[in-house]
Amino acid sequence: MARKKETPPPPPKPRFTLNPELWKQLVAIGLIALALVILLSLVTGDRGPATDFLITSLRLFVGWGVILAPIWLVAAGAYLFLDSLNRLPNIGLERPLGAILLYLVALAFIHLVVKSLGGYSDAKMPVMDAGGMVGQTVANLLVGAVNEAGAYILLVALMLVGIVMALNISLTQIPAIVQHGLARTRGEAFMPGVKINLGPSRTQPSLIPPLPGKGDEQSSGRRASVQATASQPRGDSTTARPGAREKKPAVVLGRAEEPQPPLPPMMPRIIGEVKHEWTLPNADGILAPNVEQELSQSEIRDRVKIIEQTLGQFGVPARVVEVSQGPTVTQFGIEPGFVDRKGTDGQSKQVKVKVSAIAGLANDLALALAASPIRIEAPIPGRAMVGIEVPNSQTALVSLRSVVESEPYVKEESRLKIALGQDVAGQPIVADLGTMPHLLIAGATGSGKSVCINAVIACLLMTNSPNELNLVMVDPKMVELVTYNGVPHLVMPVITDVDRVVNALQWAASEMERRYKLFATAGARNLDGYNRHQTELNEPKLPYLVIIIDELADLMMSRAEECEKLICRLAQMSRATGIHLILATQRPSVDVVTGLIKANFPARIAFAVTTQTDSRVILDGSGAEKLLGRGDMLYMSSDSSKLVRLQGCYVSDDELRKLVTYWRGQVVPDGSEPENAGAMAEAAPIPLVQRPLWEDVIAQQKAQAAAAGRDELLDKAIEVVQQHGRASVSLLQRKLRIGYSRAARLIDLLEEDGVIGPPKEAGREREVLVRGSTPADSREWNEADEEE
């Protein structure tokens, strides 16, 4: 009897897969819309059946308190909306409880006042219309507990308690606040002596300056700010450094949510001799939070099924044993299966599928999954599986804050730690620029290089004060890095002229040599050892120096010989002195990223490129041509040749503006500390104070450039043209045995020195203006005079 074919179970019914955060936003929209409907009904008096029932019910419970119902609904909607975006201020439980207490006190007070005035004797006003059922209940409880006079006293006391809890202020500040409000209403100046502390909320209105002489929290001449607790951890003696996440210093935000730190005096111009107390920024008030997006489980199951079926159809049995979801791609871990193969003895045996067989089916998998490009990592480093990286249907941005606040970043103790992004499993990746020790970034236009550079700079500025880090930035495009002008970390303004780049690199090389001499004097081997020696002697320490060049191709096109020589010299020798290089280019060709540069830059980041040749130039291997762009990158660390796929951190222009404004706010135009220094720092969009390149260094570099421009064969060239009484490129080539380029340069130098005249006609010899003193020259000169 034939077996009855089993019918497959029916597919499960679809369920709601909307993100819980989106549900909160929908409820928030409903509450705010309901508040607007109630408000319009109360103002216009035009009501429908639903609004009439709603308002009647509210009046029954809260009486005249129905007027505040729209405010409560809007507050609840805003709470849910901010909670869904992970931007909810830390207001605690005291403030909502204080507001509710004030609301109940108001309802009970209205009930008692209207009752004492005989308002309920009128038939038009029900007993519970003024304070509602809630007000009547609270009032009756108080009157029953004491008496009517005692109820008023208790209501006043509860009102003061509610004010203190809701506003988080002292009772002694209430009269001054009222007086200040009246003065502002009359258009008068605000009154000093009041400091409003709004607690740990993220947004802070403009505060009233406190009186001087009241302790550290009320220092005169500084902008009012939220003070950190006395137990706030500090790093070195010159820098207030945040410790653990729960001990970060309070964020100071102004009226337009701009950072407003204390304003220090102007810094000296000499590196390593700056003694100043700087306050580091906090990520909470500058960096935006991250909004995570996840693939639905049904989509992941469908892709797993397609991958296994496609591989099986091509005779490559395998199964998915692991799924790692990242912000850009999802990596499916494939465990190769076994196939039957006949051996030499004619018997079949189980043989594991070759890894190359899976890697060769990349295009077939891309076709089956309708996703391109697909990258196959065969095998995953340290794992017994092959990774198939499939682009997500929706790419999620990785905010810089999500990596900065992660555990690996917090545990990293290096001063030069940088947040790179998240890997294919969504894990944050943090690197140390000090151990790289230099970084090369390359990729096509629009692939994310500039954003990556900005994220690196933001990490450095948020971790180090100007006493600990100095920056030199080169931006030939004049649009990417010039926004950092005015940051006190800069040794010189952002360099936009290509001709000045060589001078800056020469200065960096001389600074490196100066540091090595200091190390030899102190008996130190590197910057950390020297700084420890200086700390023991209570002497100023040397800061790290990071040189950032945004577009290397532009430099290699104009000054290739000088730039390559200086860059390679710095890259080879500057690690011990604390000098590090970050190079970026959008043209990864062999004439820009030369072999000598690649040899000194083991740490590299490759963004999306157009061809496999460009990928091999950057990474010495393929893979970058299959990236998706918009921050998708391959990272090769200095201690491993294995590539790690990351989604780079995204930092917006608004976040960078807040960070730059924060550091600009700590520098005053004239080096003093006026009372309105904060307003001056906010109003100035251009850098106020900038430490320029030293004048003596500029003069020294000009002298070196002039000496370098004088060819060593120039004196011999002068003798040749004076002996022959004529000058030409071919003459110098023959007599000096040099090439055409050098001979033409010598001709130009002779013309600049006034030895020969300008060219008359193409191909003709030039006239010699300065004659020699040889006998032949004298005879020719006399014969010319006799003919004249």
Coordinates of N, CA, C and O in Angstrom, one line a residue, residues 60-212:
L60 N -15.0 66.4 34.9 CA -15.5 65.7 36.1 C -14.4 65.3 37.0 O -14.6 65.3 38.2
F61 N -13.3 64.9 36.4 CA -12.2 64.4 37.3 C -11.3 65.6 37.8 O -10.9 65.6 39.0
V62 N -10.9 66.5 36.9 CA -9.9 67.6 37.3 C -10.5 69.0 37.3 O -9.8 69.9 37.6
G63 N -11.8 69.1 36.9 CA -12.4 70.5 37.0 C -11.7 71.4 36.1 O -11.6 71.2 34.9
W64 N -11.4 72.6 36.7 CA -10.7 73.6 35.9 C -9.3 73.2 35.4 O -8.7 73.8 34.5
G65 N -8.8 72.1 36.0 CA -7.5 71.6 35.5 C -7.5 71.0 34.1 O -6.4 70.6 33.6
V66 N -8.7 70.9 33.5 CA -8.7 70.5 32.1 C -7.9 71.4 31.2 O -7.5 71.0 30.1
I67 N -7.7 72.6 31.6 CA -7.0 73.6 30.8 C -5.5 73.1 30.6 O -4.9 73.3 29.5
L68 N -5.0 72.4 31.6 CA -3.6 71.9 31.5 C -3.5 70.5 30.9 O -2.4 70.0 30.7
A69 N -4.6 69.9 30.5 CA -4.6 68.6 29.9 C -3.8 68.6 28.6 O -3.0 67.6 28.4
P70 N -3.9 69.6 27.7 CA -3.1 69.5 26.5 C -1.6 69.6 26.8 O -0.8 68.9 26.1
I71 N -1.2 70.3 27.8 CA 0.2 70.4 28.2 C 0.7 69.0 28.6 O 1.8 68.6 28.3
W72 N -0.1 68.3 29.5 CA 0.3 67.0 29.9 C 0.4 66.0 28.8 O 1.4 65.2 28.7
L73 N -0.5 66.1 27.8 CA -0.5 65.2 26.7 C 0.7 65.4 25.8 O 1.4 64.5 25.3
V74 N 1.0 66.7 25.6 CA 2.2 67.1 24.7 C 3.5 66.6 25.4 O 4.4 66.1 24.8
A75 N 3.6 66.8 26.8 CA 4.7 66.3 27.5 C 4.9 64.8 27.4 O 6.0 64.3 27.2
A76 N 3.8 64.1 27.5 CA 3.9 62.6 27.4 C 4.3 62.2 26.0 O 5.2 61.3 25.8
G77 N 3.8 62.9 25.0 CA 4.2 62.5 23.6 C 5.6 62.9 23.3 O 6.4 62.1 22.7
A78 N 6.1 64.0 23.8 CA 7.5 64.4 23.7 C 8.4 63.4 24.4 O 9.5 63.0 23.9
Y79 N 8.0 62.9 25.6 CA 8.8 61.9 26.3 C 8.9 60.6 25.5 O 10.0 60.1 25.4
L80 N 7.8 60.1 25.0 CA 7.9 58.9 24.2 C 8.7 59.1 22.9 O 9.5 58.2 22.5
F81 N 8.6 60.2 22.3 CA 9.3 60.4 21.0 C 10.8 60.5 21.3 O 11.6 59.9 20.6
L82 N 11.2 61.3 22.3 CA 12.7 61.3 22.6 C 13.2 60.0 23.1 O 14.4 59.6 22.8
D83 N 12.4 59.2 23.8 CA 12.8 57.9 24.3 C 13.0 57.0 23.1 O 13.9 56.2 23.1
S84 N 12.2 57.1 22.0 CA 12.4 56.3 20.8 C 13.7 56.6 20.1 O 14.3 55.8 19.4
L85 N 14.1 57.9 20.2 CA 15.4 58.3 19.5 C 16.6 58.2 20.4 O 17.7 58.6 20.0
N86 N 16.4 57.7 21.6 CA 17.5 57.5 22.6 C 18.1 58.9 22.9 O 19.3 59.0 23.1
R87 N 17.3 59.9 22.9 CA 17.7 61.3 23.2 C 17.0 61.8 24.5 O 16.9 63.0 24.6
L88 N 16.5 61.0 25.3 CA 15.8 61.4 26.5 C 16.7 62.0 27.5 O 17.7 61.4 27.9
P89 N 16.4 63.3 27.9 CA 17.3 63.9 28.9 C 17.1 63.2 30.2 O 16.1 62.6 30.6
N90 N 18.2 63.2 31.0 CA 18.2 62.6 32.3 C 17.6 63.5 33.3 O 18.3 64.2 34.1
I91 N 16.2 63.5 33.4 CA 15.6 64.5 34.3 C 15.3 63.8 35.7 O 14.8 64.5 36.6
G92 N 15.4 62.5 35.8 CA 15.2 61.8 37.0 C 13.7 61.7 37.3 O 12.8 62.1 36.5
L93 N 13.4 61.2 38.5 CA 12.0 61.1 39.0 C 11.5 62.2 39.8 O 10.3 62.4 40.0
E94 N 12.4 63.1 40.3 CA 12.0 64.1 41.2 C 11.2 65.2 40.4 O 10.1 65.7 41.0
R95 N 11.6 65.5 39.2 CA 10.9 66.6 38.5 C 9.5 66.2 38.1 O 8.5 67.0 38.3
P96 N 9.2 65.0 37.5 CA 7.8 64.7 37.2 C 7.0 64.6 38.5 O 5.8 65.0 38.4
L97 N 7.5 64.0 39.6 CA 6.7 63.9 40.8 C 6.4 65.3 41.3 O 5.3 65.6 41.9
G98 N 7.4 66.2 41.2 CA 7.2 67.6 41.7 C 6.1 68.3 40.9 O 5.2 69.0 41.4
A99 N 6.1 68.1 39.5 CA 5.1 68.7 38.7 C 3.7 68.1 39.0 O 2.7 68.8 39.1
I100 N 3.6 66.8 39.2 CA 2.3 66.2 39.6 C 1.8 66.7 41.0 O 0.6 67.0 41.2
L101 N 2.8 66.9 41.9 CA 2.4 67.4 43.2 C 1.8 68.8 43.1 O 0.8 69.2 43.8
L102 N 2.5 69.7 42.3 CA 2.0 71.0 42.1 C 0.6 71.0 41.5 O -0.3 71.8 41.8
Y103 N 0.3 70.1 40.5 CA -1.0 70.0 39.9 C -2.0 69.6 40.9 O -3.1 70.2 41.0
L104 N -1.8 68.6 41.8 CA -2.7 68.2 42.8 C -3.0 69.4 43.8 O -4.1 69.6 44.3
V105 N -1.9 70.1 44.2 CA -2.1 71.2 45.1 C -2.9 72.3 44.5 O -3.8 72.9 45.2
A106 N -2.7 72.5 43.2 CA -3.6 73.6 42.6 C -5.0 73.2 42.5 O -5.9 74.0 42.8
L107 N -5.3 71.9 42.2 CA -6.7 71.5 42.2 C -7.4 71.6 43.6 O -8.5 72.1 43.7
A108 N -6.7 71.1 44.6 CA -7.2 71.2 46.0 C -7.4 72.7 46.4 O -8.4 73.0 47.1
F109 N -6.4 73.5 46.1 CA -6.5 74.9 46.5 C -7.7 75.6 45.8 O -8.4 76.4 46.4
I110 N -7.9 75.3 44.5 CA -9.1 75.9 43.8 C -10.4 75.4 44.4 O -11.3 76.2 44.6
H111 N -10.4 74.2 44.8 CA -11.7 73.6 45.4 C -11.9 74.4 46.7 O -13.1 74.8 47.0
L112 N -10.9 74.5 47.6 CA -11.1 75.2 48.9 C -11.5 76.6 48.7 O -12.4 77.2 49.4
V113 N -10.8 77.3 47.8 CA -11.1 78.8 47.6 C -12.5 79.0 47.1 O -13.3 79.8 47.6
V114 N -12.9 78.2 46.1 CA -14.3 78.4 45.5 C -15.3 78.0 46.6 O -16.4 78.7 46.7
K115 N -15.0 77.0 47.4 CA -16.0 76.6 48.4 C -16.1 77.6 49.5 O -17.2 77.9 50.0
S116 N -15.0 78.2 49.9 CA -15.0 79.3 50.9 C -15.7 80.5 50.4 O -16.3 81.3 51.2
L117 N -15.7 80.8 49.1 CA -16.3 82.0 48.6 C -17.8 81.7 48.3 O -18.5 82.6 47.7
G118 N -18.3 80.5 48.5 CA -19.7 80.2 48.3 C -20.0 80.0 46.8 O -21.1 80.1 46.4
G119 N -19.0 79.6 46.1 CA -19.2 79.4 44.6 C -20.1 78.2 44.3 O -20.7 78.1 43.3
Y120 N -20.1 77.2 45.2 CA -20.9 76.0 44.9 C -22.4 76.1 45.2 O -23.1 75.2 45.0
S121 N -22.7 77.3 45.9 CA -24.2 77.5 46.2 C -25.0 77.7 44.9 O -26.2 77.5 44.9
D122 N -24.3 78.2 43.9 CA -25.0 78.4 42.6 C -25.3 77.1 42.0 O -24.4 76.2 41.9
A123 N -26.5 76.9 41.5 CA -26.9 75.7 40.9 C -26.2 75.4 39.5 O -26.1 74.3 39.1
K124 N -25.7 76.5 38.9 CA -25.0 76.4 37.6 C -23.6 75.7 37.8 O -23.0 75.2 36.8
M125 N -23.1 75.8 39.0 CA -21.7 75.2 39.2 C -21.9 73.9 40.1 O -22.2 74.1 41.3
P126 N -21.6 72.8 39.6 CA -21.6 71.6 40.4 C -20.5 71.7 41.5 O -19.6 72.5 41.4
V127 N -20.6 70.8 42.4 CA -19.7 70.8 43.6 C -18.3 70.5 43.1 O -17.3 71.1 43.6
M128 N -18.1 69.6 42.2 CA -16.8 69.2 41.8 C -16.4 69.8 40.5 O -15.5 69.4 39.8
D129 N -16.9 71.0 40.1 CA -16.6 71.6 38.8 C -15.3 72.4 38.9 O -14.5 72.4 37.9
A130 N -15.0 73.0 40.0 CA -13.8 73.8 40.1 C -12.5 73.0 40.2 O -11.6 73.1 39.4
G131 N -12.5 72.1 41.2 CA -11.3 71.3 41.4 C -11.5 69.9 40.9 O -10.5 69.1 40.9
G132 N -12.7 69.5 40.5 CA -13.0 68.1 40.1 C -12.9 67.1 41.2 O -12.8 67.5 42.4
M133 N -13.2 65.9 40.9 CA -13.2 64.8 41.9 C -11.8 64.7 42.5 O -11.7 64.5 43.8
V134 N -10.7 64.9 41.8 CA -9.4 64.8 42.3 C -9.1 66.0 43.3 O -8.7 65.7 44.5
G135 N -9.5 67.2 43.0 CA -9.3 68.3 43.9 C -10.2 68.2 45.2 O -9.7 68.5 46.3
Q136 N -11.4 67.7 45.0 CA -12.3 67.6 46.1 C -11.7 66.5 47.1 O -11.7 66.6 48.3
T137 N -11.2 65.4 46.5 CA -10.7 64.3 47.3 C -9.5 64.8 48.1 O -9.4 64.5 49.4
V138 N -8.5 65.4 47.5 CA -7.3 65.9 48.2 C -7.7 66.9 49.3 O -7.2 66.9 50.4
A139 N -8.6 67.9 48.9 CA -9.0 68.9 49.9 C -9.7 68.3 51.1 O -9.5 68.6 52.2
N140 N -10.6 67.3 50.9 CA -11.3 66.7 52.0 C -10.4 65.9 52.9 O -10.6 65.9 54.1
L141 N -9.4 65.2 52.3 CA -8.4 64.5 53.1 C -7.6 65.5 54.0 O -7.4 65.2 55.2
L142 N -7.2 66.6 53.5 CA -6.5 67.6 54.3 C -7.4 68.2 55.4 O -6.9 68.4 56.5
V143 N -8.6 68.6 55.0 CA -9.5 69.2 56.0 C -9.9 68.2 57.0 O -9.9 68.5 58.2
G144 N -10.1 67.0 56.7 CA -10.4 66.0 57.7 C -9.2 65.6 58.6 O -9.4 65.3 59.7
A145 N -8.0 65.7 58.0 CA -6.9 65.4 58.9 C -6.6 66.5 59.9 O -6.2 66.2 61.0
V146 N -6.7 67.8 59.5 CA -6.4 68.9 60.4 C -7.7 69.8 60.5 O -8.7 69.4 61.2
N147 N -7.7 70.9 59.8 CA -8.9 71.7 59.6 C -8.8 72.5 58.4 O -7.8 72.4 57.7
E148 N -9.7 73.4 58.1 CA -9.6 74.2 56.9 C -8.4 75.1 56.9 O -7.7 75.2 55.9
A149 N -8.1 75.8 58.0 CA -6.9 76.7 58.1 C -5.6 75.8 58.0 O -4.7 76.2 57.3
G150 N -5.6 74.7 58.6 CA -4.4 73.9 58.5 C -4.3 73.3 57.1 O -3.1 73.0 56.7
A151 N -5.4 73.1 56.4 CA -5.3 72.6 55.0 C -4.6 73.6 54.1 O -3.8 73.2 53.3
Y152 N -4.9 74.9 54.4 CA -4.2 75.9 53.6 C -2.7 75.9 53.8 O -1.9 76.1 52.9
I153 N -2.3 75.8 55.1 CA -0.9 75.8 55.5 C -0.2 74.6 54.8 O 0.9 74.7 54.3
L154 N -0.9 73.4 54.9 CA -0.3 72.2 54.3 C -0.2 72.4 52.7 O 0.8 71.9 52.1
L155 N -1.2 73.0 52.1 CA -1.1 73.2 50.7 C 0.1 74.1 50.3 O 0.8 73.9 49.3
V156 N 0.3 75.2 51.1 CA 1.4 76.1 50.8 C 2.8 75.3 51.0 O 3.7 75.5 50.2
A157 N 2.9 74.5 52.0 CA 4.1 73.7 52.2 C 4.3 72.7 51.1 O 5.4 72.6 50.6
L158 N 3.2 72.0 50.7 CA 3.3 71.1 49.6 C 3.7 71.8 48.3 O 4.4 71.3 47.4
M159 N 3.2 73.1 48.1 CA 3.5 73.8 46.9 C 5.0 74.1 46.9 O 5.7 74.0 45.8
L160 N 5.6 74.5 48.0 CA 7.0 74.8 48.0 C 7.8 73.5 47.8 O 8.9 73.6 47.1
V161 N 7.4 72.4 48.3 CA 8.1 71.1 48.0 C 8.0 70.8 46.5 O 9.0 70.4 45.9
G162 N 6.8 71.0 45.9 CA 6.7 70.8 44.5 C 7.6 71.7 43.7 O 8.2 71.2 42.7
I163 N 7.8 72.9 44.1 CA 8.6 73.9 43.3 C 10.1 73.4 43.4 O 10.8 73.4 42.4
V164 N 10.5 73.0 44.6 CA 11.9 72.6 44.8 C 12.2 71.3 44.0 O 13.2 71.2 43.3
M165 N 11.2 70.4 44.0 CA 11.4 69.1 43.2 C 11.3 69.4 41.7 O 12.1 68.8 41.0
A166 N 10.4 70.2 41.3 CA 10.2 70.3 39.8 C 11.3 71.2 39.2 O 11.8 70.9 38.1
L167 N 11.8 72.2 39.9 CA 12.8 73.2 39.3 C 14.2 72.9 39.8 O 15.1 73.5 39.3
N168 N 14.3 72.0 40.8 CA 15.6 71.7 41.4 C 16.4 72.9 41.8 O 17.6 73.1 41.4
I169 N 15.8 73.8 42.6 CA 16.4 75.0 43.1 C 16.2 75.1 44.6 O 15.3 74.4 45.1
S170 N 16.9 75.9 45.2 CA 16.8 76.1 46.6 C 15.7 77.2 46.9 O 15.4 78.1 46.1
L171 N 15.1 77.1 48.1 CA 14.1 78.1 48.5 C 14.7 79.5 48.6 O 14.0 80.5 48.3
T172 N 16.0 79.6 48.9 CA 16.6 80.9 49.0 C 16.8 81.6 47.7 O 17.0 82.8 47.6
Q173 N 16.7 80.8 46.6 CA 16.8 81.4 45.2 C 15.5 81.8 44.6 O 15.5 82.5 43.6
I174 N 14.4 81.4 45.2 CA 13.1 81.7 44.6 C 12.9 83.2 44.6 O 12.5 83.8 43.5
P175 N 13.1 84.0 45.7 CA 12.9 85.5 45.6 C 13.8 86.1 44.5 O 13.3 87.0 43.8
A176 N 15.0 85.7 44.4 CA 15.9 86.3 43.4 C 15.5 85.9 42.0 O 15.6 86.8 41.1
I177 N 15.0 84.7 41.8 CA 14.5 84.3 40.5 C 13.3 85.2 40.1 O 13.1 85.6 39.0
V178 N 12.3 85.3 41.1 CA 11.2 86.2 40.8 C 11.6 87.6 40.5 O 11.1 88.2 39.5
Q179 N 12.5 88.1 41.2 CA 13.0 89.5 40.9 C 13.7 89.6 39.6 O 13.5 90.5 38.9
H180 N 14.4 88.5 39.3 CA 15.1 88.5 38.0 C 14.1 88.4 36.8 O 14.2 89.1 35.8
G181 N 13.0 87.6 37.0 CA 12.0 87.6 36.0 C 11.3 88.9 35.8 O 11.0 89.3 34.7
L182 N 11.0 89.6 36.9 CA 10.3 90.9 36.8 C 11.3 91.9 36.1 O 10.8 92.7 35.3
A183 N 12.6 91.8 36.4 CA 13.5 92.7 35.7 C 13.6 92.4 34.3 O 13.7 93.4 33.4
R184 N 13.6 91.2 33.9 CA 13.6 90.8 32.5 C 12.3 91.3 31.8 O 12.3 91.7 30.6
T185 N 11.2 91.2 32.5 CA 9.9 91.6 31.9 C 10.0 93.1 31.6 O 9.4 93.6 30.6
R186 N 10.6 93.9 32.5 CA 10.7 95.4 32.3 C 11.8 95.8 31.4 O 12.0 96.9 31.1
G187 N 12.5 94.8 30.9 CA 13.6 95.1 30.0 C 14.9 95.5 30.7 O 15.8 96.0 30.0
E188 N 15.0 95.3 32.0 CA 16.2 95.7 32.7 C 17.2 94.6 32.6 O 17.0 93.5 32.2
A189 N 18.5 94.9 33.1 CA 19.5 93.9 33.1 C 19.3 92.9 34.1 O 18.6 93.1 35.2
F190 N 19.8 91.7 33.9 CA 19.5 90.6 34.9 C 20.4 90.9 36.2 O 21.3 91.6 36.2
M191 N 19.9 90.3 37.3 CA 20.5 90.6 38.6 C 21.6 89.5 38.9 O 21.3 88.3 38.7
P192 N 22.7 89.9 39.3 CA 23.7 88.9 39.7 C 23.4 88.3 41.0 O 22.5 88.8 41.8
G193 N 24.1 87.2 41.3 CA 23.9 86.6 42.6 C 23.0 85.4 42.6 O 22.7 84.8 43.6
V194 N 22.5 85.0 41.4 CA 21.7 83.8 41.3 C 22.3 82.8 40.4 O 22.8 83.1 39.3
K195 N 22.3 81.6 40.8 CA 22.8 80.5 40.0 C 21.8 79.4 39.9 O 21.5 78.8 41.0
I196 N 21.3 79.1 38.8 CA 20.2 78.1 38.6 C 20.9 76.8 38.2 O 21.6 76.7 37.2
N197 N 20.7 75.8 39.0 CA 21.2 74.4 38.8 C 20.1 73.5 38.3 O 19.2 73.2 39.1
L198 N 20.2 73.2 37.0 CA 19.1 72.3 36.5 C 19.5 70.9 36.5 O 18.9 70.1 35.8
G199 N 20.5 70.5 37.2 CA 20.8 69.1 37.4 C 21.5 68.5 36.2 O 22.1 69.2 35.3
P200 N 21.4 67.2 36.0 CA 22.1 66.5 35.0 C 21.5 66.4 33.6 O 21.7 65.5 32.8
S201 N 20.6 67.4 33.3 CA 19.9 67.4 32.0 C 20.9 67.7 30.9 O 21.9 68.4 31.2
R202 N 20.6 67.3 29.7 CA 21.6 67.5 28.6 C 21.5 68.9 28.0 O 22.4 69.3 27.4
T203 N 20.4 69.5 28.1 CA 20.2 70.8 27.6 C 20.2 71.8 28.7 O 19.5 71.6 29.7
Q204 N 20.8 72.9 28.6 CA 21.0 73.9 29.7 C 20.7 75.3 29.1 O 21.3 75.7 28.2
P205 N 19.7 76.0 29.7 CA 19.4 77.4 29.2 C 20.5 78.3 29.7 O 21.4 77.9 30.5
S206 N 20.5 79.5 29.3 CA 21.5 80.5 29.6 C 21.4 80.7 31.1 O 20.3 81.0 31.7
L207 N 22.5 80.6 31.8 CA 22.6 80.7 33.3 C 23.0 82.1 33.7 O 23.7 82.8 33.0
I208 N 22.6 82.5 35.0 CA 22.9 83.8 35.5 C 24.3 83.6 36.2 O 24.5 82.8 37.1
P209 N 25.3 84.5 36.0 CA 26.6 84.4 36.6 C 26.5 84.5 38.1 O 25.7 85.4 38.6
P210 N 27.2 83.7 38.9 CA 27.2 83.8 40.3 C 28.0 85.0 40.8 O 28.8 85.5 40.1
L211 N 27.9 85.3 42.1 CA 28.7 86.2 42.7 C 30.2 85.7 42.9 O 30.4 84.5 43.1
P212 N 31.2 86.6 42.7 CA 32.6 86.1 42.9 C 32.8 85.8 44.4 O 32.2 86.3 45.3

